[in-house]
Amino acid sequence: MSLDQNLNKILIIDFGSQFTQLIARRIRELGVFCEIASHKKIKHSNINATIKGIILSGGPLNVYEINKYSFDKKILEKNIPILGICFGHQILSKLKGGKVKQSKDREFGLANLYKKRNSLLTKDFFNQSKFKKVWMSHADQVTKLPKDFKVIASSKNSKFSIVENKLKNFFGVQFHPEVTHTENGKKIISNFIFLICKIQKNWSSKDQKFQLIKEIKDQVGSNRVICALSGGVDSSVVAQLLNKAIGRKLYCIFVNTGLLRKNEEIQVVKTFKKRLKMNLIYVNAEQEFFKKLKNVSDPEKKRKIIGNLFIKIFERYSKKIKDVKFLAQGTLYPDLIESKSVTGSQTSKIKSHHNVGGLPKKMKLKLVEPLKYLFKDEVRKLGLELNLNKEIISRHPFPGPGLAIRMPGIITKEKIKILKEADDYYIKGLREHGLYDKIWQAYAALLPVKTVGVMGDNRTYEYLCLLRAITSEDGMTADFYEFKKSFMQTISNKIVNSIRGINRVVYDITSKPPSTIELE
Ligand code: XMP
């Protein structure tokens, strides 16, 4: 495999831990670039001069199941500082001649860690305290240290909780310094990268901005690039980076599906065409989408129709631009890791909405993916650095199929209009009450149910509006947000009183799982 970036870096060798990405996040938060590579793919010949330190991640494996991993031992002879975490600690100890066994007392959760010796790795970690609380998650443990290794700290059940070989700059920790439950855990990572690996800070939004613009220029030269702009964070940042790098050679295509939030198309044109002076092609495809979706109520059919039509329209317009060589996409680092180093496949996953997937091959386009080394929060910081307004940067995620999957049953123009209004009142209410940024995602949906109500002295028979608001880390799991009664009352009144077509509001209190965030 090749490590693509020329920057000095810390290399994380991944053994499949659920925390591997978290290690990378911590290092980048400290202002240092790092890359993750699967233990199966990285060989000693890949270890070049840009790698200033190596972290061996945790993982579900057992050091004695040697047929399940294929780590190149010669990496340990490269004279580069190494920090093993959990399984990484165990495999480092085993390969250097120590012993690892299943522990009698497995440790999951918090444990007290006591200092035994001074070490650069734990400088300012214990401070004045007798012990630190650390997060353990292991069934096996090191039972005999390799030659030249010393104990730095121990817990009750794990004598070799922190070990070092000072001569070689090898370190092992049985606990997880990368998780927030470990008190002062970031200090361990910071000591390893700055004091032991002696790497300089090289990763900030400003550095990234200039470097990414330069890389785009180098990659595309004077060729034309197309980009599907949705107005969401990722595609907006990609478009603005390319705009800064190549200006009018970038052609952004924005498709108004008619299923967007209220006035979204007006805002996108105002921001990107008028304020940022982008080469924006606005396509009003509302009629086409409504026509294709007529009488369709099956969720999967809706998704397929929308996805396929989106690609068709995007293709139609991009063909009008002559001599296009590249397609820009907002692939992020988690997508890349998921598909590349861990699963071993080489193709990067393409996001659902911008799923112009078949296009690169069909039109012989090459991909430009400037965000492929970034995490979502880094993309947000970069966006601010690129002069995108905070409103775009902090926007809640919005699904590609848009309001169609927030309207179970048949989609009509009239119902979409009602839903756009309800959603707008709700989101404005969240902003006015300072709640918007506390919530990961919120939206209104229109259910295909009519119920009876009374307004004035008249009977009404109208739709049911569902409100959803969730807290989440990454959208994989979610919990509902607990509003105050007064806020819910205000919003419910506002929606029912102002919108003809809705006479009842309900709040979704399911978590994910067992529910999902969207309704369809
Ligand atoms: P679910 O409903 O699966 O949603 O719990 C998880 C997150 O993904 C978003 N989502 C989508 N995003 N295209 C997208 O770009 C889609 O087809 C799509 N479906 C769901 C959803 O809004 C939530 O943030």
XYZ file of C-alpha atoms and ligand atoms in Angstrom:
544
model
C 0.000 0.000 0.000
C 1.102 3.570 -0.360
C 0.766 6.286 2.209
C -0.373 9.141 0.066
C 0.601 12.235 1.969
C 4.074 13.729 1.962
C 3.630 15.339 5.354
C 5.466 14.118 8.432
C 3.085 11.899 10.282
C 2.260 9.394 12.971
C 1.202 6.071 11.484
C -1.551 4.128 13.224
C -1.454 0.458 12.398
C -5.004 -0.805 12.766
C -5.791 -4.208 14.237
C -9.547 -3.626 14.076
C -10.230 -1.696 17.277
C -13.448 0.248 17.526
C -11.291 3.113 18.851
C -8.777 3.369 15.990
C -10.433 6.432 14.495
C -10.506 8.008 17.908
C -6.714 7.690 18.186
C -6.423 9.507 14.862
C -8.816 12.209 16.061
C -6.784 12.816 19.212
C -3.530 13.174 17.272
C -5.050 15.590 14.810
C -6.620 17.587 17.633
C -3.059 18.005 18.885
C -2.160 19.555 15.512
C -0.279 16.629 13.972
C -1.073 14.720 10.800
C -1.606 10.973 11.039
C -2.734 8.132 8.835
C -4.383 4.793 9.534
C -3.305 1.628 7.731
C -4.488 -1.942 8.150
C -1.931 -4.278 9.760
C -2.525 -6.658 6.867
C -1.422 -4.155 4.267
C 1.442 -2.222 5.759
C 4.911 -3.680 5.212
C 8.285 -2.527 6.506
C 9.092 -1.217 3.015
C 6.193 1.254 3.371
C 7.768 2.834 6.431
C 9.372 5.932 4.936
C 11.089 8.956 6.430
C 7.824 10.894 6.851
C 6.740 8.449 9.580
C 8.000 9.798 12.898
C 6.160 7.394 15.162
C 3.916 4.340 15.035
C 0.897 3.449 17.153
C -0.330 -0.148 17.207
C -4.066 -0.058 17.842
C -6.187 -2.338 19.974
C -8.308 -5.031 18.382
C -10.521 -8.044 18.964
C -7.730 -10.525 18.193
C -5.703 -12.798 20.397
C -1.912 -12.714 19.976
C -1.799 -16.498 19.681
C -4.242 -16.676 16.787
C -1.401 -15.955 14.395
C -3.366 -17.085 11.341
C -5.780 -14.177 11.898
C -3.246 -11.423 11.539
C -0.241 -10.865 9.325
C 1.830 -8.155 10.889
C 5.241 -7.530 9.351
C 7.662 -7.921 12.293
C 10.402 -6.068 10.453
C 8.474 -2.851 11.146
C 9.781 -3.144 14.710
C 13.359 -2.880 13.427
C 12.891 0.483 11.750
C 14.210 2.511 14.667
C 10.988 4.461 15.018
C 9.222 5.047 18.370
C 6.279 2.685 18.858
C 3.330 2.889 21.220
C 1.159 -0.228 21.540
C -2.354 0.227 22.889
C -4.220 -2.756 24.415
C -3.836 -5.513 21.768
C -1.030 -3.361 20.307
C 0.743 -3.540 23.687
C 0.261 -7.302 23.833
C 1.545 -7.978 20.339
C 4.536 -5.696 20.857
C 5.407 -7.544 24.085
C 4.909 -10.951 22.464
C 7.000 -10.154 19.389
C 9.819 -8.817 21.583
C 9.913 -12.041 23.636
C 7.355 -11.449 26.406
C 4.320 -13.555 27.304
C 0.611 -12.870 26.999
C -2.130 -14.897 28.675
C -5.838 -14.830 29.206
C -6.357 -13.044 32.514
C -8.294 -14.581 35.366
C -9.878 -11.233 36.017
C -10.943 -9.622 32.793
C -11.054 -5.860 32.998
C -13.794 -3.841 31.319
C -14.404 -0.301 32.440
C -12.570 1.989 34.799
C -9.503 0.886 36.762
C -7.106 2.776 39.034
C -3.646 3.159 37.578
C -0.693 3.575 40.009
C 2.685 5.038 39.124
C 5.775 2.841 39.564
C 8.508 4.755 37.739
C 9.098 8.014 35.916
C 8.861 8.012 32.147
C 8.676 10.621 29.384
C 5.407 8.976 28.344
C 3.764 9.842 31.669
C 5.349 13.303 32.175
C 2.683 15.530 33.791
C 0.187 12.671 33.510
C -0.160 11.698 37.181
C 0.614 15.221 38.429
C 0.130 15.183 42.191
C -2.502 12.450 42.274
C -1.849 8.989 43.733
C -3.586 7.265 40.839
C -5.481 8.019 37.638
C -8.695 6.432 36.421
C -8.143 4.692 33.100
C -10.443 2.809 30.729
C -9.640 -0.885 30.323
C -11.210 -3.315 27.896
C -9.305 -6.584 27.737
C -9.485 -10.288 28.390
C -5.783 -11.059 27.796
C -2.791 -9.399 29.358
C 0.988 -9.347 29.300
C 2.265 -11.716 31.981
C 6.007 -11.557 31.327
C 7.876 -8.552 30.039
C 10.378 -8.824 27.214
C 14.035 -8.140 27.919
C 14.884 -4.459 28.463
C 11.275 -3.485 29.237
C 10.345 -1.861 32.573
C 7.040 -1.283 34.354
C 5.975 2.358 34.501
C 2.490 1.929 36.008
C 0.192 -0.869 37.199
C -3.458 -1.460 37.994
C -4.798 -4.040 40.443
C -5.434 -6.642 37.745
C -2.865 -5.626 35.227
C 0.682 -5.350 36.516
C 2.073 -4.249 33.170
C -0.385 -1.437 32.464
C 2.314 0.895 31.145
C 5.694 -0.438 30.069
C 8.682 0.974 28.230
C 11.892 0.000 26.548
C 13.772 3.263 26.891
C 16.588 2.247 24.600
C 14.319 1.438 21.672
C 11.594 3.977 22.463
C 8.975 1.209 22.618
C 5.963 1.729 24.874
C 2.898 -0.323 25.712
C -0.291 0.664 27.522
C -2.952 -1.872 28.463
C -5.698 0.762 28.784
C -7.129 3.174 26.195
C -5.659 6.687 26.507
C -7.688 7.812 23.471
C -11.130 7.529 25.115
C -12.492 10.386 27.188
C -13.169 8.097 30.175
C -9.401 7.862 30.737
C -8.438 10.814 32.933
C -5.782 12.950 31.249
C -5.378 10.294 28.524
C -4.583 12.899 25.892
C -1.377 13.718 27.813
C -0.051 10.213 27.096
C -0.689 10.654 23.385
C 0.746 14.151 23.397
C 3.902 13.022 25.255
C 4.355 10.175 22.807
C 4.087 12.308 19.691
C 5.863 15.481 20.865
C 8.407 14.337 23.480
C 9.217 10.894 22.138
C 8.595 11.063 18.369
C 9.603 14.758 18.367
C 7.217 15.557 15.536
C 6.329 19.211 14.908
C 2.792 20.506 14.642
C 1.771 20.488 10.977
C -2.004 20.184 10.960
C -4.334 23.171 11.304
C -7.266 24.377 9.238
C -5.084 27.097 7.752
C -2.280 24.681 6.792
C -4.844 22.321 5.360
C -6.474 25.022 3.298
C -3.267 26.079 1.547
C -2.034 22.547 1.153
C -5.313 21.227 -0.267
C -5.599 24.114 -2.719
C -2.051 23.418 -3.903
C -2.744 19.691 -4.247
C -5.896 20.336 -6.280
C -3.949 22.631 -8.599
C -1.247 19.988 -8.997
C -3.776 17.246 -9.649
C -6.109 18.915 -12.136
C -3.782 21.400 -13.856
C -5.779 23.431 -16.364
C -8.511 20.800 -16.828
C -12.202 21.240 -16.129
C -13.865 19.749 -13.068
C -17.538 19.107 -12.327
C -19.047 18.865 -8.877
C -22.525 18.036 -7.566
C -23.340 20.759 -5.071
C -26.082 19.996 -2.561
C -25.588 22.907 -0.200
C -24.631 20.483 2.602
C -21.357 20.863 4.501
C -19.159 18.407 2.591
C -20.073 19.360 -0.957
C -19.967 23.075 -0.047
C -16.441 22.794 1.323
C -15.280 20.739 -1.674
C -16.774 23.277 -4.073
C -15.226 26.239 -2.300
C -11.775 24.587 -2.192
C -11.949 23.950 -5.925
C -13.275 27.429 -6.524
C -10.223 28.860 -4.741
C -7.889 26.504 -6.607
C -9.194 26.667 -10.176
C -11.971 29.297 -10.277
C -13.959 29.210 -13.528
C -12.627 25.776 -14.488
C -14.947 24.389 -11.827
C -18.557 23.723 -12.847
C -20.930 23.111 -9.956
C -24.274 21.548 -10.730
C -27.064 22.119 -8.242
C -30.241 20.121 -8.839
C -33.442 21.430 -7.308
C -35.416 18.219 -6.845
C -38.400 20.048 -5.371
C -37.788 17.984 -2.251
C -35.488 20.459 -0.515
C -36.126 22.505 2.598
C -38.025 25.785 2.253
C -36.081 28.364 0.183
C -32.980 26.167 0.119
C -32.511 26.639 -3.623
C -32.643 30.425 -3.214
C -30.027 30.329 -0.447
C -27.697 28.069 -2.420
C -27.784 30.344 -5.473
C -27.320 33.427 -3.270
C -24.355 31.971 -1.395
C -22.497 30.182 -4.136
C -23.258 32.130 -7.285
C -23.698 35.644 -5.904
C -21.479 35.789 -2.813
C -18.731 33.284 -3.626
C -18.867 33.938 -7.410
C -18.889 30.270 -8.279
C -19.559 28.837 -11.682
C -22.923 27.411 -10.669
C -25.374 25.681 -12.948
C -28.819 25.735 -11.368
C -31.140 23.005 -12.614
C -34.805 23.228 -11.739
C -35.969 19.626 -12.019
C -38.982 19.857 -9.703
C -41.489 18.813 -12.358
C -39.414 15.861 -13.483
C -39.079 14.539 -9.929
C -42.768 14.957 -9.101
C -43.752 13.262 -12.334
C -41.548 10.248 -11.676
C -42.703 9.983 -8.052
C -46.404 10.182 -8.849
C -48.381 7.520 -6.944
C -45.212 5.887 -5.586
C -45.423 5.069 -1.894
C -42.873 2.296 -1.412
C -39.840 3.787 0.417
C -37.208 1.855 -1.504
C -38.834 2.662 -4.832
C -38.850 6.357 -3.907
C -35.156 6.220 -3.050
C -34.265 4.398 -6.280
C -36.293 6.756 -8.465
C -34.741 9.818 -6.865
C -31.185 8.444 -6.990
C -31.431 7.373 -10.616
C -33.069 10.576 -11.784
C -30.481 12.626 -9.961
C -27.685 10.828 -11.793
C -29.479 11.160 -15.124
C -29.932 14.899 -14.717
C -26.419 15.405 -13.446
C -25.094 13.467 -16.415
C -27.250 15.422 -18.843
C -25.884 18.736 -17.657
C -22.307 17.660 -17.220
C -22.221 16.394 -20.817
C -22.975 19.927 -21.946
C -19.706 21.068 -20.462
C -16.997 20.116 -22.908
C -13.660 18.531 -22.032
C -14.391 17.666 -18.421
C -11.671 15.446 -16.971
C -12.492 15.312 -13.255
C -15.408 14.822 -10.876
C -15.035 16.361 -7.393
C -16.575 14.519 -4.452
C -16.867 15.038 -0.717
C -15.569 11.639 0.399
C -14.432 11.876 4.025
C -11.749 9.933 5.901
C -14.175 7.581 7.691
C -15.595 6.524 4.284
C -12.095 5.907 3.021
C -10.931 3.895 6.009
C -14.080 1.836 5.992
C -13.635 0.825 2.420
C -9.897 0.875 1.967
C -7.630 -0.160 4.780
C -9.891 -2.140 7.061
C -11.999 -4.114 4.652
C -9.175 -4.284 2.183
C -11.184 -3.108 -0.804
C -9.617 -0.378 -2.893
C -12.692 1.438 -4.099
C -13.917 4.334 -2.031
C -17.522 4.354 -0.994
C -19.579 7.032 -2.654
C -22.145 8.888 -0.629
C -25.733 8.182 -1.373
C -26.912 11.604 -2.471
C -23.905 12.502 -4.545
C -24.073 9.025 -5.766
C -22.936 9.958 -9.192
C -21.150 6.648 -8.817
C -21.403 5.225 -12.297
C -20.439 8.544 -13.803
C -16.642 8.586 -13.437
C -16.316 5.307 -15.365
C -18.931 6.115 -17.964
C -17.576 9.553 -18.759
C -13.971 8.517 -18.126
C -13.685 10.972 -15.278
C -10.994 10.944 -12.622
C -11.960 11.663 -9.039
C -10.864 14.681 -7.008
C -11.498 13.999 -3.327
C -9.814 16.761 -1.350
C -11.508 15.875 1.956
C -10.504 12.241 1.943
C -8.118 12.635 4.877
C -10.466 14.723 7.018
C -13.013 14.012 9.702
C -16.342 15.841 9.749
C -15.355 18.328 12.454
C -12.160 19.125 10.526
C -14.257 19.744 7.412
C -16.371 22.193 9.409
C -13.301 24.103 10.645
C -11.884 24.155 7.134
C -15.191 25.524 5.839
C -14.968 28.480 8.211
C -11.376 29.053 7.114
C -12.675 29.116 3.523
C -15.150 31.881 4.304
C -18.298 29.768 4.193
C -20.939 31.104 6.547
C -21.560 29.457 9.889
C -25.089 28.617 8.840
C -23.850 26.266 6.110
C -21.120 24.817 8.308
C -23.316 23.972 11.276
C -26.291 22.779 9.306
C -27.970 19.548 10.357
C -27.480 16.651 7.929
C -30.089 16.391 5.201
C -30.650 13.160 3.274
C -30.222 12.962 -0.488
C -33.843 11.914 -1.142
C -34.886 14.954 0.885
C -38.444 15.499 2.023
C -39.597 12.450 0.062
C -38.445 10.162 2.896
C -40.114 12.420 5.456
C -43.475 11.887 3.827
C -44.559 8.260 4.116
C -47.043 7.353 1.435
C -47.742 9.229 -1.762
C -45.940 12.479 -2.540
C -47.883 15.428 -3.875
C -46.837 19.020 -4.499
C -49.491 20.220 -2.092
C -48.236 17.972 0.734
C -44.615 18.966 0.084
C -45.618 22.618 0.381
C -47.277 21.949 3.744
C -44.251 20.000 4.978
C -41.787 22.724 3.908
C -43.738 25.255 5.971
C -43.936 23.032 9.060
C -40.247 22.194 8.908
C -39.362 25.852 8.505
C -41.360 26.917 11.576
C -39.780 24.126 13.585
C -36.179 24.861 12.572
C -36.645 28.618 13.015
C -38.077 27.908 16.477
C -35.029 25.823 17.369
C -32.727 28.637 16.277
C -34.709 31.313 18.135
C -34.607 29.282 21.351
C -30.865 28.554 21.069
C -31.505 24.837 20.633
C -30.377 24.250 17.052
C -26.691 23.622 17.834
C -27.503 21.328 20.747
C -29.321 18.965 18.433
C -27.618 16.695 15.917
C -30.553 16.566 13.538
C -34.132 17.818 13.629
C -36.904 17.820 11.089
C -40.650 17.771 10.550
C -42.428 14.958 8.701
C -45.928 14.684 7.325
C -47.736 11.434 8.070
C -50.315 9.999 5.657
C -53.004 10.105 8.316
C -55.805 12.602 8.730
C -57.344 13.196 12.140
C -60.238 15.261 13.429
C -59.714 18.569 15.176
C -61.669 21.628 16.130
C -60.689 25.179 15.262
C -63.018 27.979 16.263
C -66.333 26.266 16.038
C -65.412 24.238 13.021
C -64.492 20.636 12.647
C -61.184 20.049 10.841
C -59.928 16.884 9.223
C -56.254 17.335 8.419
C -52.765 15.777 8.362
C -50.612 14.711 11.274
C -47.207 16.396 11.601
C -44.396 14.482 13.285
C -41.417 16.287 14.790
C -38.094 14.555 15.347
C -34.991 15.850 17.134
C -32.085 13.622 18.050
C -28.710 13.760 19.717
C -25.996 11.579 18.221
C -22.246 11.273 17.644
C -22.263 10.076 14.084
C -25.829 9.146 13.129
C -25.199 5.451 13.770
C -27.012 5.541 17.103
C -29.297 8.284 18.356
C -31.481 9.348 21.238
C -34.412 11.737 21.158
C -33.897 15.254 22.521
C -35.839 16.210 25.634
C -37.532 19.551 24.977
C -39.211 21.630 27.643
C -42.990 21.511 27.512
C -43.178 25.260 26.829
C -41.072 24.938 23.663
C -43.131 22.040 22.351
C -46.295 23.942 23.040
C -45.036 27.035 21.199
C -44.015 25.053 18.128
C -47.152 22.941 18.065
C -49.359 26.040 18.294
C -47.384 27.842 15.642
C -47.615 24.946 13.186
C -51.292 24.181 13.709
C -52.350 27.830 13.742
C -50.286 28.936 10.757
C -50.461 26.028 8.345
C -53.604 24.941 6.633
C -53.473 21.184 6.282
C -52.099 20.248 9.717
C -54.254 20.041 12.839
C -52.168 17.796 15.113
C -48.476 17.571 16.063
C -46.724 14.552 17.603
C -43.147 14.138 18.851
C -41.096 11.036 18.023
C -39.512 9.633 21.200
C -37.846 6.534 19.762
C -34.110 6.080 19.787
C -31.965 4.470 17.107
C -31.904 1.508 17.327
C -34.630 0.223 17.225
C -35.862 3.110 15.032
C -33.890 4.946 12.397
C -33.423 8.702 12.218
C -35.405 9.144 9.007
C -38.867 7.634 8.591
C -38.120 5.776 5.370
P -31.081 6.712 9.270
O -32.463 7.083 8.856
O -30.509 5.586 8.471
O -30.173 7.978 8.953
O -30.973 6.453 10.744
C -28.843 8.172 9.400
C -28.327 9.478 8.826
O -28.190 9.370 7.409
C -28.988 10.325 6.748
N -29.531 9.688 5.549
C -29.085 9.919 4.304
N -28.142 10.746 3.838
N -28.611 10.047 1.636
C -27.914 10.820 2.508
O -27.059 11.602 2.074
C -29.574 9.185 2.016
O -30.190 8.495 1.208
C -29.828 9.121 3.431
N -30.692 8.405 4.184
C -30.494 8.764 5.480
C -30.046 10.723 7.755
O -30.575 12.016 7.484
C -29.276 10.652 9.047
O -28.493 11.814 9.229
